[in-house]
Short mmCIF file of C-alpha atoms and ligand atoms in Angstrom, two decimals:
data_model
loop_
_atom_site.label_atom_id
_atom_site.label_comp_id
_atom_site.label_asym_id
_atom_site.label_seq_id
_atom_site.Cartn_x
_atom_site.Cartn_y
_atom_site.Cartn_z
CA MET A 27 -15.23 -11.81 -25.89
CA ASP A 28 -16.52 -10.20 -29.02
CA THR A 29 -16.50 -6.84 -27.36
CA ILE A 30 -12.92 -7.26 -26.20
CA THR A 31 -11.77 -8.11 -29.72
CA LYS A 32 -13.63 -5.10 -31.04
CA LEU A 33 -12.17 -2.81 -28.39
CA THR A 34 -8.65 -4.08 -29.05
CA ASP A 35 -9.00 -3.58 -32.79
CA GLY A 36 -10.48 -0.17 -32.08
CA VAL A 37 -7.45 0.83 -30.01
CA LEU A 38 -5.08 -0.30 -32.77
CA GLU A 39 -7.07 1.65 -35.30
CA GLY A 40 -6.87 4.79 -33.17
CA ASP A 41 -10.45 4.88 -31.95
CA ARG A 42 -10.64 7.00 -28.80
CA ARG A 43 -13.87 5.53 -27.48
CA SER A 44 -12.43 2.03 -27.63
CA LEU A 45 -9.36 3.33 -25.82
CA ALA A 46 -11.46 4.90 -23.06
CA ARG A 47 -13.57 1.78 -22.62
CA LEU A 48 -10.62 -0.59 -22.58
CA ILE A 49 -8.86 1.53 -19.97
CA THR A 50 -11.97 1.29 -17.79
CA LEU A 51 -11.99 -2.50 -18.13
CA ILE A 52 -8.31 -2.68 -17.22
CA GLU A 53 -8.82 -0.33 -14.30
CA ASN A 54 -11.63 -2.53 -12.99
CA GLY A 55 -9.54 -5.67 -13.39
CA HIS A 56 -11.98 -7.17 -15.90
CA PRO A 57 -10.80 -10.75 -16.57
CA GLU A 58 -10.99 -10.38 -20.34
CA SER A 59 -8.77 -7.31 -20.38
CA SER A 60 -5.74 -9.61 -20.26
CA GLU A 61 -6.74 -10.93 -23.71
CA ALA A 62 -6.65 -7.39 -25.01
CA LEU A 63 -3.28 -6.69 -23.42
CA LYS A 64 -1.84 -9.82 -25.00
CA LYS A 65 -2.89 -8.61 -28.42
CA LEU A 66 -1.68 -5.06 -27.84
CA TYR A 67 1.70 -6.06 -26.48
CA PRO A 68 3.55 -6.38 -29.83
CA HIS A 69 2.43 -2.83 -30.62
CA THR A 70 4.02 -1.33 -27.50
CA GLY A 71 7.49 -0.05 -26.72
CA ARG A 72 7.41 3.14 -28.72
CA ALA A 73 6.26 5.72 -26.17
CA HIS A 74 8.48 7.74 -23.88
CA VAL A 75 6.94 7.27 -20.44
CA ILE A 76 7.43 10.23 -18.11
CA GLY A 77 6.50 10.20 -14.42
CA ILE A 78 5.73 13.57 -12.83
CA THR A 79 5.57 13.46 -9.07
CA GLY A 80 5.72 15.86 -6.16
CA PRO A 81 3.71 17.19 -3.22
CA PRO A 82 0.02 18.10 -3.60
CA GLY A 83 -0.46 21.49 -5.21
CA SER A 84 3.13 21.86 -6.39
CA GLY A 85 1.94 22.50 -9.94
CA LYS A 86 2.28 19.08 -11.58
CA SER A 87 -0.91 19.36 -13.65
CA THR A 88 -0.07 22.92 -14.68
CA ILE A 89 3.35 21.77 -15.86
CA ILE A 90 1.79 18.84 -17.73
CA ASN A 91 -0.59 21.22 -19.51
CA GLN A 92 2.42 23.18 -20.71
CA LEU A 93 4.22 20.04 -21.83
CA ILE A 94 1.14 18.93 -23.78
CA LYS A 95 1.02 22.31 -25.48
CA HIS A 96 4.65 22.05 -26.51
CA TRP A 97 4.57 18.49 -27.79
CA ARG A 98 1.28 18.90 -29.58
CA GLY A 99 2.81 21.93 -31.30
CA LYS A 100 5.48 19.61 -32.65
CA GLY A 101 2.92 17.04 -33.77
CA SER A 102 3.63 14.47 -31.05
CA ARG A 103 0.71 12.58 -29.56
CA VAL A 104 0.41 12.74 -25.81
CA GLY A 105 -1.40 10.48 -23.33
CA VAL A 106 -1.79 11.49 -19.70
CA LEU A 107 -2.67 9.25 -16.81
CA ALA A 108 -3.31 11.37 -13.74
CA TYR A 109 -3.73 10.08 -10.22
CA ASP A 110 -4.96 13.48 -9.41
CA PRO A 111 -8.15 14.03 -7.48
CA SER A 112 -8.34 17.75 -8.21
CA SER A 113 -7.72 17.25 -11.93
CA PRO A 114 -7.58 20.75 -13.44
CA PHE A 115 -6.50 19.53 -16.87
CA SER A 116 -7.09 21.71 -19.83
CA GLY A 117 -5.05 19.90 -22.45
CA GLY A 118 -2.35 22.48 -22.91
CA ALA A 119 -4.43 25.54 -22.18
CA ILE A 120 -3.18 28.18 -19.82
CA LEU A 121 -5.30 28.18 -16.72
CA GLY A 122 -8.12 30.66 -16.91
CA ASP A 123 -8.26 30.60 -20.67
CA ARG A 124 -11.75 29.24 -20.96
CA ILE A 125 -11.91 28.75 -24.70
CA ARG A 126 -8.78 26.67 -24.82
CA MET A 127 -10.13 24.53 -22.00
CA LEU A 128 -12.23 22.81 -24.65
CA GLU A 129 -9.16 21.63 -26.46
CA PRO A 130 -8.73 18.08 -25.23
CA THR A 131 -12.08 16.99 -26.61
CA LEU A 132 -11.29 18.57 -29.97
CA ASP A 133 -7.63 17.61 -30.19
CA ARG A 134 -7.40 13.95 -31.15
CA GLY A 135 -3.71 13.84 -30.38
CA VAL A 136 -4.27 14.23 -26.64
CA PHE A 137 -5.88 11.72 -24.34
CA ILE A 138 -6.15 12.55 -20.65
CA ARG A 139 -7.43 10.09 -18.10
CA SER A 140 -7.87 11.01 -14.45
CA MET A 141 -7.96 8.03 -12.16
CA ALA A 142 -9.54 7.50 -8.80
CA THR A 143 -6.66 6.97 -6.40
CA ARG A 144 -8.48 4.31 -4.34
CA GLY A 145 -6.45 5.12 -1.29
CA GLU A 146 -3.13 3.86 -2.63
CA LEU A 147 -0.43 6.31 -1.69
CA GLY A 148 0.61 8.18 -4.78
CA GLY A 149 -1.98 6.35 -6.79
CA ILE A 150 0.10 3.89 -8.80
CA THR A 151 -1.96 0.72 -8.97
CA GLU A 152 -1.60 -2.75 -10.40
CA ALA A 153 -3.33 -1.53 -13.54
CA THR A 154 -1.05 1.47 -14.18
CA GLY A 155 1.55 -0.42 -16.24
CA ASP A 156 -1.16 -2.01 -18.36
CA ILE A 157 -2.88 1.30 -19.02
CA ILE A 158 0.43 2.86 -20.06
CA ARG A 159 1.00 0.00 -22.50
CA THR A 160 -2.50 0.51 -23.88
CA LEU A 161 -1.80 4.22 -24.51
CA ASP A 162 1.50 3.21 -26.07
CA ALA A 163 -0.20 0.72 -28.41
CA PHE A 164 -2.76 3.40 -29.29
CA GLY A 165 0.13 5.35 -30.79
CA MET A 166 1.03 7.93 -28.16
CA ASP A 167 4.57 9.24 -28.55
CA VAL A 168 4.65 10.44 -24.97
CA VAL A 169 2.78 9.02 -21.98
CA ILE A 170 2.82 11.16 -18.84
CA VAL A 171 1.87 9.75 -15.43
CA GLU A 172 1.06 12.25 -12.65
CA THR A 173 1.16 11.02 -9.07
CA VAL A 174 0.87 12.86 -5.80
CA GLY A 175 4.13 12.64 -3.96
CA ALA A 176 2.99 11.25 -0.65
CA GLY A 177 4.63 8.14 0.65
CA GLN A 178 5.37 5.07 -1.37
CA GLY A 179 3.82 6.38 -4.56
CA GLU A 180 6.80 8.19 -5.99
CA VAL A 181 8.94 5.14 -5.57
CA ASP A 182 6.49 3.13 -7.63
CA VAL A 183 6.45 5.71 -10.39
CA MET A 184 10.02 4.62 -11.12
CA ASN A 185 8.77 1.19 -12.04
CA VAL A 186 6.62 2.51 -14.84
CA ALA A 187 8.47 5.59 -16.12
CA HIS A 188 11.62 6.00 -18.19
CA THR A 189 12.11 9.53 -16.93
CA VAL A 190 11.01 10.77 -13.50
CA VAL A 191 10.44 14.48 -12.92
CA LEU A 192 10.22 15.55 -9.29
CA VAL A 193 8.40 18.83 -8.71
CA VAL A 194 9.01 20.87 -5.57
CA VAL A 195 8.11 24.41 -4.59
CA PRO A 196 9.94 27.04 -2.54
CA GLY A 197 9.24 27.48 1.11
CA LEU A 198 7.72 24.16 2.10
CA GLY A 199 9.72 23.08 5.09
CA ASP A 200 7.96 19.83 5.85
CA GLU A 201 8.55 18.37 2.46
CA ILE A 202 12.29 18.47 3.06
CA GLN A 203 11.97 15.50 5.37
CA ALA A 204 10.24 13.56 2.64
CA LEU A 205 12.97 14.53 0.23
CA LYS A 206 15.59 13.31 2.62
CA ALA A 207 13.77 10.04 3.08
CA GLY A 208 14.86 8.75 -0.28
CA LEU A 209 12.73 10.85 -2.57
CA MET A 210 15.70 12.63 -4.05
CA GLU A 211 17.13 9.43 -5.42
CA ILE A 212 14.23 8.77 -7.69
CA GLY A 213 14.24 12.02 -9.65
CA ASP A 214 16.03 12.23 -12.98
CA ILE A 215 15.04 15.88 -13.25
CA PHE A 216 14.16 18.30 -10.46
CA VAL A 217 11.74 21.11 -11.06
CA VAL A 218 11.52 24.00 -8.62
CA ASN A 219 8.14 25.32 -9.68
CA LYS A 220 6.50 28.56 -8.53
CA ALA A 221 9.77 30.33 -9.13
CA ASP A 222 7.78 33.57 -8.93
CA LYS A 223 7.70 33.05 -5.16
CA GLU A 224 10.39 33.90 -2.63
CA ASP A 225 13.23 31.61 -1.67
CA VAL A 226 13.54 29.89 -5.02
CA ASP A 227 17.30 29.91 -5.07
CA ARG A 228 17.46 28.63 -1.53
CA LYS A 229 15.36 25.69 -2.69
CA VAL A 230 17.73 25.01 -5.55
CA PHE A 231 20.69 25.06 -3.17
CA GLU A 232 18.86 22.79 -0.76
CA ILE A 233 18.35 20.26 -3.51
CA MET A 234 21.97 20.49 -4.54
CA GLY A 235 23.02 20.12 -0.92
CA MET A 236 20.93 17.00 -0.55
CA MET A 237 22.50 15.60 -3.65
CA GLY A 238 25.89 16.33 -2.18
CA ARG A 239 27.06 18.43 -5.06
CA ASP A 240 28.63 21.84 -5.48
CA ALA A 241 26.99 24.90 -6.90
CA ASP A 242 29.48 25.05 -9.74
CA LYS A 243 28.38 21.63 -10.92
CA LEU A 244 24.88 22.91 -11.49
CA GLU A 245 25.00 22.16 -15.20
CA ASN A 246 25.48 18.47 -14.48
CA ILE A 247 22.34 18.27 -12.40
CA HIS A 248 19.03 18.68 -14.04
CA ILE A 249 17.45 21.31 -11.85
CA VAL A 250 14.98 23.50 -13.67
CA LYS A 251 13.21 26.56 -12.30
CA THR A 252 9.73 27.09 -13.69
CA VAL A 253 6.72 29.34 -13.39
CA ALA A 254 4.31 26.85 -14.86
CA THR A 255 1.34 29.21 -14.94
CA LYS A 256 3.29 31.52 -17.27
CA GLY A 257 5.19 28.84 -19.15
CA GLU A 258 8.52 30.20 -17.89
CA GLY A 259 11.30 27.62 -17.77
CA ILE A 260 9.19 25.08 -19.64
CA PRO A 261 11.56 25.03 -22.67
CA ASP A 262 14.41 24.18 -20.26
CA LEU A 263 12.34 21.41 -18.74
CA ILE A 264 11.52 20.00 -22.16
CA GLU A 265 15.19 20.10 -23.12
CA ALA A 266 16.08 18.25 -19.90
CA ILE A 267 13.41 15.60 -20.50
CA GLU A 268 14.45 15.06 -24.10
CA ALA A 269 18.14 14.98 -23.17
CA HIS A 270 17.41 12.32 -20.55
CA TYR A 271 15.55 10.21 -23.10
CA ARG A 272 18.42 10.55 -25.58
CA TYR A 273 20.83 9.46 -22.88
CA LEU A 274 18.72 6.39 -22.08
CA ARG A 275 18.46 5.44 -25.73
CA ASP A 276 22.11 6.04 -26.56
CA ASN A 277 23.19 3.80 -23.72
CA ASP A 278 20.73 0.96 -24.37
CA LEU A 279 19.07 1.68 -21.06
CA ILE A 280 15.55 1.61 -22.49
CA GLN A 281 16.09 -2.02 -23.49
CA LYS A 282 17.42 -2.79 -20.00
CA MET A 283 14.43 -1.10 -18.35
CA GLU A 284 12.07 -3.04 -20.63
CA GLU A 285 13.77 -6.29 -19.67
CA GLU A 286 13.43 -5.55 -15.97
CA ARG A 287 9.83 -4.47 -16.40
CA SER A 288 8.93 -7.54 -18.44
CA GLN A 289 10.45 -9.84 -15.86
CA ARG A 290 8.62 -8.09 -13.05
CA ASP A 291 5.32 -8.23 -14.93
CA MET A 292 5.77 -11.87 -15.80
CA MET A 293 6.66 -12.87 -12.24
CA LYS A 294 3.63 -11.02 -10.90
CA ILE A 295 1.42 -12.98 -13.27
CA VAL A 296 3.13 -16.26 -12.38
CA VAL A 297 2.59 -15.63 -8.67
CA ASN A 298 -1.07 -14.77 -9.20
CA LYS A 299 -1.66 -17.80 -11.38
CA ILE A 300 0.01 -20.14 -8.90
CA LYS A 301 -2.09 -18.62 -6.14
CA ASP A 302 -5.28 -19.22 -8.12
CA ARG A 303 -4.28 -22.79 -8.89
CA VAL A 304 -3.33 -23.57 -5.30
CA ILE A 305 -6.69 -22.31 -4.12
CA ALA A 306 -8.55 -24.23 -6.81
CA ASN A 307 -6.54 -27.35 -6.01
CA ILE A 308 -7.20 -27.41 -2.29
CA GLY A 309 -10.78 -26.15 -2.52
CA GLU A 310 -12.42 -23.35 -0.60
CA SER A 311 -13.60 -25.50 2.34
CA ASN A 312 -10.19 -27.08 2.93
CA LEU A 313 -8.59 -23.68 2.68
CA LYS A 314 -10.99 -22.32 5.25
CA ARG A 315 -10.15 -25.20 7.59
CA MET A 316 -6.43 -24.53 7.21
CA VAL A 317 -6.94 -20.85 7.88
CA GLN A 318 -8.85 -21.67 11.07
CA GLU A 319 -6.10 -24.04 12.18
CA MET A 320 -3.50 -21.36 11.62
CA ALA A 321 -5.55 -18.90 13.64
CA GLN A 322 -5.77 -21.52 16.43
CA LYS A 323 -1.98 -21.90 16.14
CA LYS A 324 -2.21 -25.58 15.31
CA ILE A 325 -0.19 -25.06 12.17
CA ALA A 326 2.20 -22.28 11.15
CA PRO A 327 1.69 -20.37 7.89
CA LEU A 328 5.02 -21.68 6.60
CA GLU A 329 3.94 -25.31 7.17
CA ALA A 330 0.53 -24.65 5.65
CA ALA A 331 2.13 -23.02 2.60
CA ASP A 332 4.48 -25.98 2.14
CA GLU A 333 1.56 -28.35 2.39
CA LEU A 334 -0.37 -26.44 -0.25
CA LEU A 335 2.59 -26.38 -2.61
CA ARG A 336 3.31 -30.08 -2.06
CA ALA A 337 -0.24 -30.85 -3.01
CA MET A 338 0.35 -28.89 -6.24
CA ASP A 339 3.60 -30.54 -7.27
CA PRO A 340 2.84 -33.54 -9.52
CA GLY A 341 6.20 -35.15 -8.66
CA SER A 342 5.49 -35.28 -4.96
CA LEU A 343 1.95 -36.42 -5.61
CA ARG A 344 3.27 -39.37 -7.55
CA LYS A 345 5.69 -40.14 -4.75
CA GLN A 346 2.91 -39.99 -2.17
CA ASN A 347 0.74 -42.27 -4.28
CA ALA A 348 3.56 -44.78 -4.71
CA GLN A 349 4.26 -44.77 -0.99
CA SER A 350 0.65 -45.36 -0.05
CA LYS A 351 0.44 -48.23 -2.57
CA SER A 352 3.56 -49.97 -1.27
CA GLN A 353 2.33 -49.83 2.31
N1 GTP F 10 2.31 31.31 -8.31
C1 GTP F 10 2.33 30.18 -9.00
N2 GTP F 10 1.28 29.33 -8.92
C2 GTP F 10 1.33 28.21 -9.63
C3 GTP F 10 2.44 27.87 -10.45
N3 GTP F 10 2.20 26.66 -11.00
C4 GTP F 10 0.99 26.26 -10.57
N4 GTP F 10 0.46 27.18 -9.74
C5 GTP F 10 -0.85 27.11 -9.06
O1 GTP F 10 -0.77 26.15 -8.04
C6 GTP F 10 -2.03 25.51 -7.88
C7 GTP F 10 -1.87 24.00 -7.95
O2 GTP F 10 -1.47 23.66 -9.26
P1 GTP F 10 -1.72 22.21 -9.87
O3 GTP F 10 -1.11 22.20 -11.21
O4 GTP F 10 -3.13 21.82 -9.75
O5 GTP F 10 -0.85 21.34 -8.85
P2 GTP F 10 -0.76 19.75 -8.72
O6 GTP F 10 0.60 19.45 -8.24
O7 GTP F 10 -1.21 19.11 -9.99
O8 GTP F 10 -1.82 19.47 -7.57
P3 GTP F 10 -2.46 18.07 -7.13
O9 GTP F 10 -2.72 17.27 -8.37
O10 GTP F 10 -3.71 18.43 -6.41
O11 GTP F 10 -1.45 17.44 -6.24
C8 GTP F 10 -2.93 26.07 -8.95
O12 GTP F 10 -3.72 27.06 -8.40
C9 GTP F 10 -1.95 26.65 -9.96
O13 GTP F 10 -2.49 27.71 -10.69
C10 GTP F 10 3.53 28.80 -10.51
O14 GTP F 10 4.55 28.57 -11.16
N5 GTP F 10 3.43 29.92 -9.76
MG1 MG F 11 -2.64 17.67 -10.32
#
């Protein structure tokens, strides 16, 4: 307990080692990490959370390095949470520039954490929201979450990010299917990266086509062409991200998102707590018996669940007791 208090205080005081250790505890689902999160909560709500998603190798980490470089140049503090097995982060350095690769350890305004993806598609886990809040409480102005766009993951990134940037590259036919299957709806900003390759404009038109819009409405859609390795188009991307954040703030949408997020978080905790109580109430051996009976088809899961919940409800317990007494 002592350690948790120390770690929490450390995070609020801006101590990076405390931050790193607390994130590990949260990631591992350490029971005491919820104490820390409770204490950090009033200090959250300041950071702009940006999700960057897209197919493997599309250049997400390279783009993030450029974004870090820009925001650090303006004095903003940046936290990155990357579900990114290849993890080529250099903290704003251009790839290949070996000296600048040392930057993240020297620059106290950047904190990059690569996470094991543990097989979840896209990588967003139960702990992601809590880790973002921890980075927020630490004092990050921007928190970036990188996820591999493969399956359900990009949809989940919406639940944790204010602004979602979808990165695609020219000439990848198979990803079009994925885009059609709902991916397009989640992006607030579309980046066509590797614009130094052929077929860039075709890609842009494809995206517009999928969005059902005309070429002359291009300015209304946030589609940005970038060559991340050279930093080309990055100022446009930054402008699009900042404009999106302004739009959210000016229309009270941040507050609305926070409300939805809080409700979702709370309900998840309620469900887990009820589950724990139900199990504690019935006891492991009774639970095992019920499970066996369900497997033998003597009782349906719905009946078993009702029975468990009835046993939990003090009102019905009282009724049962009264009935058995009067008999
Ligand atoms: N030609 C070209 N190559 C690029 C560009 N942006 C990134 N790359 C290269 O593409 C490769 C993948 O870039 P990453 O930034 O690691 O891509 P990623 O999306 O983070 O990859 P994963 O995290 O593994 O999914 C690297 O070799 C980059 O140097 C670009 O604009 N043009
Ligand atoms: Mg990456």
